[in-house]
XYZ file of N, CA and C in Angstrom:
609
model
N 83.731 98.127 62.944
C 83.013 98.570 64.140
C 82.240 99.859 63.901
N 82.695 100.884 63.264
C 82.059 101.720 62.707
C 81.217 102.136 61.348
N 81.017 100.816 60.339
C 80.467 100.918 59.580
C 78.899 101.044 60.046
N 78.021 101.326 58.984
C 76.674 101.249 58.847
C 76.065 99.887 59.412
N 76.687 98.433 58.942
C 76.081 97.400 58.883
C 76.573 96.943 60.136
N 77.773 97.487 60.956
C 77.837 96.942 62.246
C 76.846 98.203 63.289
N 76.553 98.988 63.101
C 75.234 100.027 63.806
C 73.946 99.119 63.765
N 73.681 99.061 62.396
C 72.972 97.890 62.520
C 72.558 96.767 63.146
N 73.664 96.094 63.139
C 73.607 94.653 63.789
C 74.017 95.003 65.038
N 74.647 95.882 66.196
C 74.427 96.356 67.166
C 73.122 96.641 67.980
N 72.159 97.657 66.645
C 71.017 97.853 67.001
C 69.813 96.867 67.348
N 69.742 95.556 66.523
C 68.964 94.529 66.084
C 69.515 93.815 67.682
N 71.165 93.631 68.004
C 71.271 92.772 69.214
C 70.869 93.639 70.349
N 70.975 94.589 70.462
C 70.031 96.041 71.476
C 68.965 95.645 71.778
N 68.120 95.667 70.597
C 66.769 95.345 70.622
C 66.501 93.991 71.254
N 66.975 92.936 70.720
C 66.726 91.613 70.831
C 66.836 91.126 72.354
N 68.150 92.104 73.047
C 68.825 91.615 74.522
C 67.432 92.063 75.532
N 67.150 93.071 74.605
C 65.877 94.262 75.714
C 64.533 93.419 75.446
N 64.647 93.089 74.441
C 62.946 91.892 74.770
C 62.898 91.217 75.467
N 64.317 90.030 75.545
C 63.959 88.749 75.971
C 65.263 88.743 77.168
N 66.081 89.886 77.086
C 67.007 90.077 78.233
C 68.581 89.126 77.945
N 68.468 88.838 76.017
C 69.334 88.099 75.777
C 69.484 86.314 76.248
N 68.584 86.291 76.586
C 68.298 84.832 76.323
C 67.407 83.858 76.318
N 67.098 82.671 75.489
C 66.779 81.798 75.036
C 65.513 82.567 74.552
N 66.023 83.519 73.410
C 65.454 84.515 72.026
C 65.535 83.519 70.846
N 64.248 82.596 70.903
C 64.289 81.620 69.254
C 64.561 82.787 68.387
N 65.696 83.456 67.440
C 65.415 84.608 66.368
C 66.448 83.926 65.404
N 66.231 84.370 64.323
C 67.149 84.355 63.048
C 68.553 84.530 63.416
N 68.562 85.761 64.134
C 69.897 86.492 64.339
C 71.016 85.250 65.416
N 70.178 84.292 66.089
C 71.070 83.417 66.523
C 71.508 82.204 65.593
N 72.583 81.849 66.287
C 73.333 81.072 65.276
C 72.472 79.555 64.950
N 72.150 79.431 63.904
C 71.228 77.868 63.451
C 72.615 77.008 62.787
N 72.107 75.538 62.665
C 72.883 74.957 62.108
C 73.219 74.852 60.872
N 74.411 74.824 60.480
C 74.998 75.055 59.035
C 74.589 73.665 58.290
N 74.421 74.406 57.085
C 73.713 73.384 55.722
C 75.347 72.884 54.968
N 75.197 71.875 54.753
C 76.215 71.655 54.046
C 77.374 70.877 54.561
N 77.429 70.915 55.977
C 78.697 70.685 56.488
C 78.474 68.829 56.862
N 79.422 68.212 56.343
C 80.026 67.006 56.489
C 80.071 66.782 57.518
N 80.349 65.176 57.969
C 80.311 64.848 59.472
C 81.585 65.340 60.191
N 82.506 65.456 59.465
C 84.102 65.938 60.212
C 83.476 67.752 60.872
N 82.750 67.872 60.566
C 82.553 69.120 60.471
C 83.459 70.542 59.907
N 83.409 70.419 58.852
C 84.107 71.753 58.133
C 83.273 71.413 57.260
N 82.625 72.924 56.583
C 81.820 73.378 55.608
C 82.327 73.238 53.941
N 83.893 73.257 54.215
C 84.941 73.341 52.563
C 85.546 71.776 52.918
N 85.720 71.464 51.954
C 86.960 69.972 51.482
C 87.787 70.028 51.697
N 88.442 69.245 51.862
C 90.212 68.830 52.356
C 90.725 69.724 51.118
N 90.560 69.571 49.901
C 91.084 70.352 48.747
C 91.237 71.551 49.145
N 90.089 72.174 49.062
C 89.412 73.914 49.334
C 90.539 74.013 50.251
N 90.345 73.499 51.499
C 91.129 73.912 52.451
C 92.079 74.635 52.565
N 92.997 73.403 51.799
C 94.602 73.435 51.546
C 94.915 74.245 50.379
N 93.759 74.402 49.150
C 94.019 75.275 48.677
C 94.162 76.815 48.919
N 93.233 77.181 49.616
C 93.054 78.729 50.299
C 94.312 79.014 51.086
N 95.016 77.817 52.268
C 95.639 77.790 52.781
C 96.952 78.377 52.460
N 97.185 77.345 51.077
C 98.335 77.687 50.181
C 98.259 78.817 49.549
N 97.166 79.704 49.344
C 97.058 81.183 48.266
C 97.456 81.796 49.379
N 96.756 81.429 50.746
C 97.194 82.867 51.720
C 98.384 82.607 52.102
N 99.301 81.449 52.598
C 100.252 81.721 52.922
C 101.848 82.198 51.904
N 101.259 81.679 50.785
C 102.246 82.531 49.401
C 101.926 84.131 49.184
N 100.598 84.372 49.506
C 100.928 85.876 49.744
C 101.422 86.371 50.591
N 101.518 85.817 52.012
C 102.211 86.298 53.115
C 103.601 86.066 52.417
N 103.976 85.446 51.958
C 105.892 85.059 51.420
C 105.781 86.822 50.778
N 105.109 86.438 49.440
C 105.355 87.867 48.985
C 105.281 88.998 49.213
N 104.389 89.167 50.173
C 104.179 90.621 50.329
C 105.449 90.746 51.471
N 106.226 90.150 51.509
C 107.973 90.729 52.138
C 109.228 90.409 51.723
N 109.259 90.311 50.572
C 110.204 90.746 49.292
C 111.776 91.096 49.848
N 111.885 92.022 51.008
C 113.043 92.180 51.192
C 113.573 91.031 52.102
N 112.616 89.997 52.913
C 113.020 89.012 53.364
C 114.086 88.045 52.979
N 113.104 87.920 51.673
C 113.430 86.949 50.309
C 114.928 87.188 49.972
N 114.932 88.454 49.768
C 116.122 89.719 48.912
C 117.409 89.099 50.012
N 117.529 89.837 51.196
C 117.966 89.432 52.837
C 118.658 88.186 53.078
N 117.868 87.090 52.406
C 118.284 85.622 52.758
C 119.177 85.235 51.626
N 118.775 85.617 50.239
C 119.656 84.979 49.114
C 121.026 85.878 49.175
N 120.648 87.193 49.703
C 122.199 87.791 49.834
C 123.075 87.697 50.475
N 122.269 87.377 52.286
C 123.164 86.738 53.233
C 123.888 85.257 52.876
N 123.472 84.743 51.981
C 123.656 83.091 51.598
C 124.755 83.351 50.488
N 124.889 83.861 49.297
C 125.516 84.431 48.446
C 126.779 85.087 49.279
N 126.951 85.887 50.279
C 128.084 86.244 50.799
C 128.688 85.124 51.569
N 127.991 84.156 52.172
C 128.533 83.417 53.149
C 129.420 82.313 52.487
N 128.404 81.900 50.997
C 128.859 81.141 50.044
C 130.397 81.544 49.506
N 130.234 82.689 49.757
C 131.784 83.577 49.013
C 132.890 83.585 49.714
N 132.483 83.407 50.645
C 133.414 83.870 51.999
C 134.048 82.271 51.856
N 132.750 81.239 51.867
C 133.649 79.643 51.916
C 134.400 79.069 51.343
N 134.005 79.844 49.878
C 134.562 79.629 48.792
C 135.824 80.254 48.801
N 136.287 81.541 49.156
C 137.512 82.526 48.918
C 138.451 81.318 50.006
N 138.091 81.020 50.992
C 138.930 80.589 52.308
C 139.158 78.948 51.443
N 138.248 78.359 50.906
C 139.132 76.882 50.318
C 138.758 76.769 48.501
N 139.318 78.324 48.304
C 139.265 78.243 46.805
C 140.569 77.605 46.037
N 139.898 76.365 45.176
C 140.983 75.717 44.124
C 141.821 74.842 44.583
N 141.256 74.151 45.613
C 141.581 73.050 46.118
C 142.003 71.781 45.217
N 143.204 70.747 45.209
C 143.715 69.852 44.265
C 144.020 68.659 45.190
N 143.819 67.524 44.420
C 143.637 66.407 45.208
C 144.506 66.121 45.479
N 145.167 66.523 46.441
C 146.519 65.744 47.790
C 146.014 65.757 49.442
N 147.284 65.290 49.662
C 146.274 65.238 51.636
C 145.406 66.043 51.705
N 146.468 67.802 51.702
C 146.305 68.528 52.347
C 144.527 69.246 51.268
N 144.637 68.496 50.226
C 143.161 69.075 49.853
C 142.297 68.329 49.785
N 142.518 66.954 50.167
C 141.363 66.328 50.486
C 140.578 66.482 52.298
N 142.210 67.013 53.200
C 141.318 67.649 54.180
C 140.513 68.422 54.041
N 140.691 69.378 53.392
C 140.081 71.032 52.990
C 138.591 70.847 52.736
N 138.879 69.704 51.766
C 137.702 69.467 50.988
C 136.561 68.887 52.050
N 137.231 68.083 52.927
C 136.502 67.523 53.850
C 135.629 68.759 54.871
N 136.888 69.535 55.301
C 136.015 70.675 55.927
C 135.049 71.839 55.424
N 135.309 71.502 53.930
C 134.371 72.787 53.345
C 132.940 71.951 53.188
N 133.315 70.699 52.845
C 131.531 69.708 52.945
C 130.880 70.301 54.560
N 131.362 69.946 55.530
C 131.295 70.186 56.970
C 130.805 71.661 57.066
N 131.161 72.705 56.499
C 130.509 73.838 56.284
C 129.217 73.598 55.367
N 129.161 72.799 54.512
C 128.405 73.300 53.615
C 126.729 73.018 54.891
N 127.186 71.298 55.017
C 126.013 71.190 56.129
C 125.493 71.994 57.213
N 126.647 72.088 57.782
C 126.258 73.162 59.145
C 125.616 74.558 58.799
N 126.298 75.213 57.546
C 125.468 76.705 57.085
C 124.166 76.107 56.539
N 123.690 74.799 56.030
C 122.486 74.819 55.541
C 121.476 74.546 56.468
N 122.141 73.652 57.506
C 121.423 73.268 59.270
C 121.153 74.134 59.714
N 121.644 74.969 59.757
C 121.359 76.334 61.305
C 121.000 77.442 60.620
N 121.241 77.807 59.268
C 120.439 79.161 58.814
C 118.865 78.681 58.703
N 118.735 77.277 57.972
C 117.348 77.317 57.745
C 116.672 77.007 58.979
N 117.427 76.342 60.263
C 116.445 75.846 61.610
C 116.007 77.498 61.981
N 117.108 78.492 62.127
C 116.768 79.516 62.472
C 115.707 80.043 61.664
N 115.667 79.600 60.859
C 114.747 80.874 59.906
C 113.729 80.535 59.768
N 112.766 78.943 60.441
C 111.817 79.220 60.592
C 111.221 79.043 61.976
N 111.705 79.263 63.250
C 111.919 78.593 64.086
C 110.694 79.504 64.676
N 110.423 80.508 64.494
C 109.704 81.601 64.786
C 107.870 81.225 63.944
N 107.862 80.757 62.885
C 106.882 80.919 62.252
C 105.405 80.507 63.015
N 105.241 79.529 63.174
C 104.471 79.247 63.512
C 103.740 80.032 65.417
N 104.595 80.130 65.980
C 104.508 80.516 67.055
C 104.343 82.246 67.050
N 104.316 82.306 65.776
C 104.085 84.332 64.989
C 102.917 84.238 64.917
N 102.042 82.929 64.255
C 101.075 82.661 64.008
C 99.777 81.944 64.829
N 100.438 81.899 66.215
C 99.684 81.162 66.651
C 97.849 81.661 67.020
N 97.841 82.410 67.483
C 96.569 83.417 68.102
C 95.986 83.349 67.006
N 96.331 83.944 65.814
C 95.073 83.504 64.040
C 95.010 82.133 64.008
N 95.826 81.248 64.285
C 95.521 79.880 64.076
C 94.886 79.280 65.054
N 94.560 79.290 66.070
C 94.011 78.882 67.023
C 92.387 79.655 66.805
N 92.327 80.501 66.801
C 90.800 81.257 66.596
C 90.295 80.666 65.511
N 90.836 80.518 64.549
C 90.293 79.610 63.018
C 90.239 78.589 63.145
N 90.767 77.559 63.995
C 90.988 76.340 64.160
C 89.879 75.583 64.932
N 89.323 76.744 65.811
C 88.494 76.703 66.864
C 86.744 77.050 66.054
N 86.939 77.972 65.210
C 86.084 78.067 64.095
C 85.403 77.262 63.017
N 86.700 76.089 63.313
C 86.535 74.735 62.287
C 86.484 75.424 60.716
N 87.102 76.162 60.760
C 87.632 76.775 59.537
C 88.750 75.717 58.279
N 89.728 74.803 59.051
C 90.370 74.192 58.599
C 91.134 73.273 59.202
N 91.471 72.031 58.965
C 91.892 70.618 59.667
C 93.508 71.830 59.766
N 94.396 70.684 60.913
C 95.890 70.732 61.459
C 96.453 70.619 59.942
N 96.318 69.624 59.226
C 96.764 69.095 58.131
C 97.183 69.846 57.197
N 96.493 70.364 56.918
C 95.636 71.412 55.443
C 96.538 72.463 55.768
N 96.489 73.042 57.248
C 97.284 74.061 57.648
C 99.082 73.908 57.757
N 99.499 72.913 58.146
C 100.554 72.416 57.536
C 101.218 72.633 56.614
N 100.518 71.709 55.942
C 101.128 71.205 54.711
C 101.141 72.493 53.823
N 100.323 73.856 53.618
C 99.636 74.562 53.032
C 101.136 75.482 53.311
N 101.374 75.963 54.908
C 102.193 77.147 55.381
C 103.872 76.611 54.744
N 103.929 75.191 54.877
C 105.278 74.757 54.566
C 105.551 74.806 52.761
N 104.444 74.206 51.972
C 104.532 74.051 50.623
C 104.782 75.538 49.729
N 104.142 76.371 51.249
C 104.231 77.908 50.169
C 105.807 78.888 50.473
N 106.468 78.022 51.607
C 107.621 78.977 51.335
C 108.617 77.803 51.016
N 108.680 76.566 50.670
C 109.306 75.588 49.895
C 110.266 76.605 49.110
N 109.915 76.932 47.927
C 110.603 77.691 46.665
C 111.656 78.249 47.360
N 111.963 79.382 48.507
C 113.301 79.505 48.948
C 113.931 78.790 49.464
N 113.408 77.602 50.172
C 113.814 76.625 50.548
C 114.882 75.733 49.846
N 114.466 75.869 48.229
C 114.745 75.066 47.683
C 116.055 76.608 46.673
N 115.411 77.569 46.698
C 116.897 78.673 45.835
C 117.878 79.212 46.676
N 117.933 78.575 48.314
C 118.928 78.715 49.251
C 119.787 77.598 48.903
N 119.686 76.658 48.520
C 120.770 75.701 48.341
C 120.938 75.733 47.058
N 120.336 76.280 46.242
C 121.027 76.042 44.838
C 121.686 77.412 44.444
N 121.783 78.807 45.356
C 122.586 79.789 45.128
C 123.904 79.445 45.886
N 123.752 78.864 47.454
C 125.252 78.311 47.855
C 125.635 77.519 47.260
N 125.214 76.757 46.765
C 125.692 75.396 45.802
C 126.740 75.718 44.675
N 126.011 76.716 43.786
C 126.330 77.495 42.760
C 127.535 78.268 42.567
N 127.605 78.779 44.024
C 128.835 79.668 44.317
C 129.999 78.715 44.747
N 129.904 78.029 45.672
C 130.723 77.678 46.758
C 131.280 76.193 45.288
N 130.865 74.768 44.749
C 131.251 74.339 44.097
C 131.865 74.540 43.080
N 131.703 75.327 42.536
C 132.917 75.868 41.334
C 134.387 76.484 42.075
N 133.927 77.070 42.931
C 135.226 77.970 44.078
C 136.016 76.608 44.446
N 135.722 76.335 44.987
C 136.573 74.815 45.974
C 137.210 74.093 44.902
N 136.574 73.596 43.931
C 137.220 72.941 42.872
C 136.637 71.490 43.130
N 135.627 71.329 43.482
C 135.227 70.216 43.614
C 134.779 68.837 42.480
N 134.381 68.168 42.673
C 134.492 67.241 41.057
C 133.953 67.706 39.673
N 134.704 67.982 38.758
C 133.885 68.380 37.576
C 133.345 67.703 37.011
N 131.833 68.005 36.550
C 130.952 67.192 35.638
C 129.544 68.163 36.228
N 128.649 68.184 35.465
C 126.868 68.430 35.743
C 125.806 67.351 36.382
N 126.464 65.839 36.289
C 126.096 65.414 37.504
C 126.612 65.148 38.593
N 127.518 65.851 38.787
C 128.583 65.389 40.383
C 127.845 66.616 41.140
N 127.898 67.919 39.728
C 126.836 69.204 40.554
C 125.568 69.049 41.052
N 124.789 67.986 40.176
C 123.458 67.881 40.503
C 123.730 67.106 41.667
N 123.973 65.710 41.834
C 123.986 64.950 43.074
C 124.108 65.824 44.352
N 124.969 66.938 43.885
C 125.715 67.406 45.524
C 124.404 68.769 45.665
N 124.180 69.437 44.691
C 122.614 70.262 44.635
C 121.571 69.476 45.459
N 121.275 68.093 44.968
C 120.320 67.528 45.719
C 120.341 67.257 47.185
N 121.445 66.903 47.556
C 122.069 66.326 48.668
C 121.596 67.445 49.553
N 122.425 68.324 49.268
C 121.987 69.959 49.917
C 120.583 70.575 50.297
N 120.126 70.481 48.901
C 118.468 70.825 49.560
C 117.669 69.874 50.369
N 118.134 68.258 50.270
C 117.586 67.329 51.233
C 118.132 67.988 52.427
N 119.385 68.475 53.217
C 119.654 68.698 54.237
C 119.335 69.964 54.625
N 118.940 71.269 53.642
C 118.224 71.867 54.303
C 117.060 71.928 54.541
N 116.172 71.324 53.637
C 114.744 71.214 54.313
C 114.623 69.992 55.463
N 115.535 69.139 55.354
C 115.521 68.377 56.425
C 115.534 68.879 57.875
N 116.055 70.187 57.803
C 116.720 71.141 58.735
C 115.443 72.322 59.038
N 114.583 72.439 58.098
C 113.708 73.125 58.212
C 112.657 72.266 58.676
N 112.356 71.197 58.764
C 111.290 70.156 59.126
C 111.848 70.642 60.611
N 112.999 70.510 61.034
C 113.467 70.345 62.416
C 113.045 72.114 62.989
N 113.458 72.678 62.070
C 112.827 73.799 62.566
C 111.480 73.885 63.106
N 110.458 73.233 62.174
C 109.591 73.403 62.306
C 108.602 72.922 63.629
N 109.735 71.870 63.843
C 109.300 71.051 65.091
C 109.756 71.648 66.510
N 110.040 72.656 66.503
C 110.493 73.078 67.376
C 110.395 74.570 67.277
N 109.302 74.576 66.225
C 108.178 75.973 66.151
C 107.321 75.473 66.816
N 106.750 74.269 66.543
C 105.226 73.726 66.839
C 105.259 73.659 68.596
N 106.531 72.970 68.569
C 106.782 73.063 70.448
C 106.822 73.956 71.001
């Protein structure tokens, strides 16, 4: 507002309003139709889009570091805590109950930390997204897929730090694929959990 080039372009719409009283002024300075733009109307590609989409919303991840820091530590203690309460569990009744209730934790801490944690996002974002959207800056899609793909990665080192902790503690089946299966299982249910979040950001 205070640069040179907005004095400028202040001055030029000054001028322009005082000739013609601001309207129906054929001039340069009004908006003509854009070269380039496709019938969907956006000026960039579905690619472009989603690409830009995805650079800006991975810098928004990073540039808050202690978020990041915050979540793997809160997850890491909680993991510890599940682990200390049904550590070294051995297969009789009473530890195949155990075992039963520490699965039952594992879901519910991966359900409700991640619904919470993004439950907010979009609705943080709404007022920039709506002005850009309205701009024809970028499809629903692009914007999507772009905000979700770029904070994926914790998505995906929240279940493999509880995983990490909490399965060796319990005593659960030994082998590297009984770990992997139950790793996978996990991150399906928390991003499953984060989709749900998300749906109830969008609402």
């Amino acid at each position: 507002a205070v640069s040179p080039i907005a004095r400028d372009i202040l001055e030029t719409a000054s001028a322009i309003g005082g000739q013609g009283g601001g309207k129906h002024v054929d001039d340069p300075y009004f908006l003509q139709p854009m070269e380039g733009v496709d019938g969907t109307g956006y000026r960039a590609s579905w690619w472009t889009q989603f690409y830009c989409i995805l650079w800006r919303s991975w810098l928004s991840v990073l540039k808050d570091p202690m978020l990041v820091k915050v979540r793997l530590l809160q997850t890491a203690m909680v993991a510890s805590l599940i682990g200390s309460i049904y550590f070294g569990q051995v297969l009789d009744q009473d530890g195949v109950m155990n075992i039963n209730g520490s699965l039952f934790l594992f879901l519910t801490n991966m359900t409700f930390q991640n619904v919470f944690a993004v439950i907010n996002v979009f609705s943080a974002e709404l007022p920039v997204f709506l002005r850009e959207k309205r701009s024809r800056l970028y499809r629903v899609d692009t914007y999507f897929l772009g905000k979700t793909i770029a904070e994926l990665p914790l998505f995906i080192a929240v279940p493999f730090v509880f995983t990490s902790i909490t399965y060796p503690m319990i005593g659960l089946k030994a082998g590297v694929s009984h770990y992997l299966v139950t790793l996978f299982i996990v991150t399906l249910v928390a991003n499953v959990s984060t989709s749900f979040g998300y749906l109830i950001s969008c609402a």
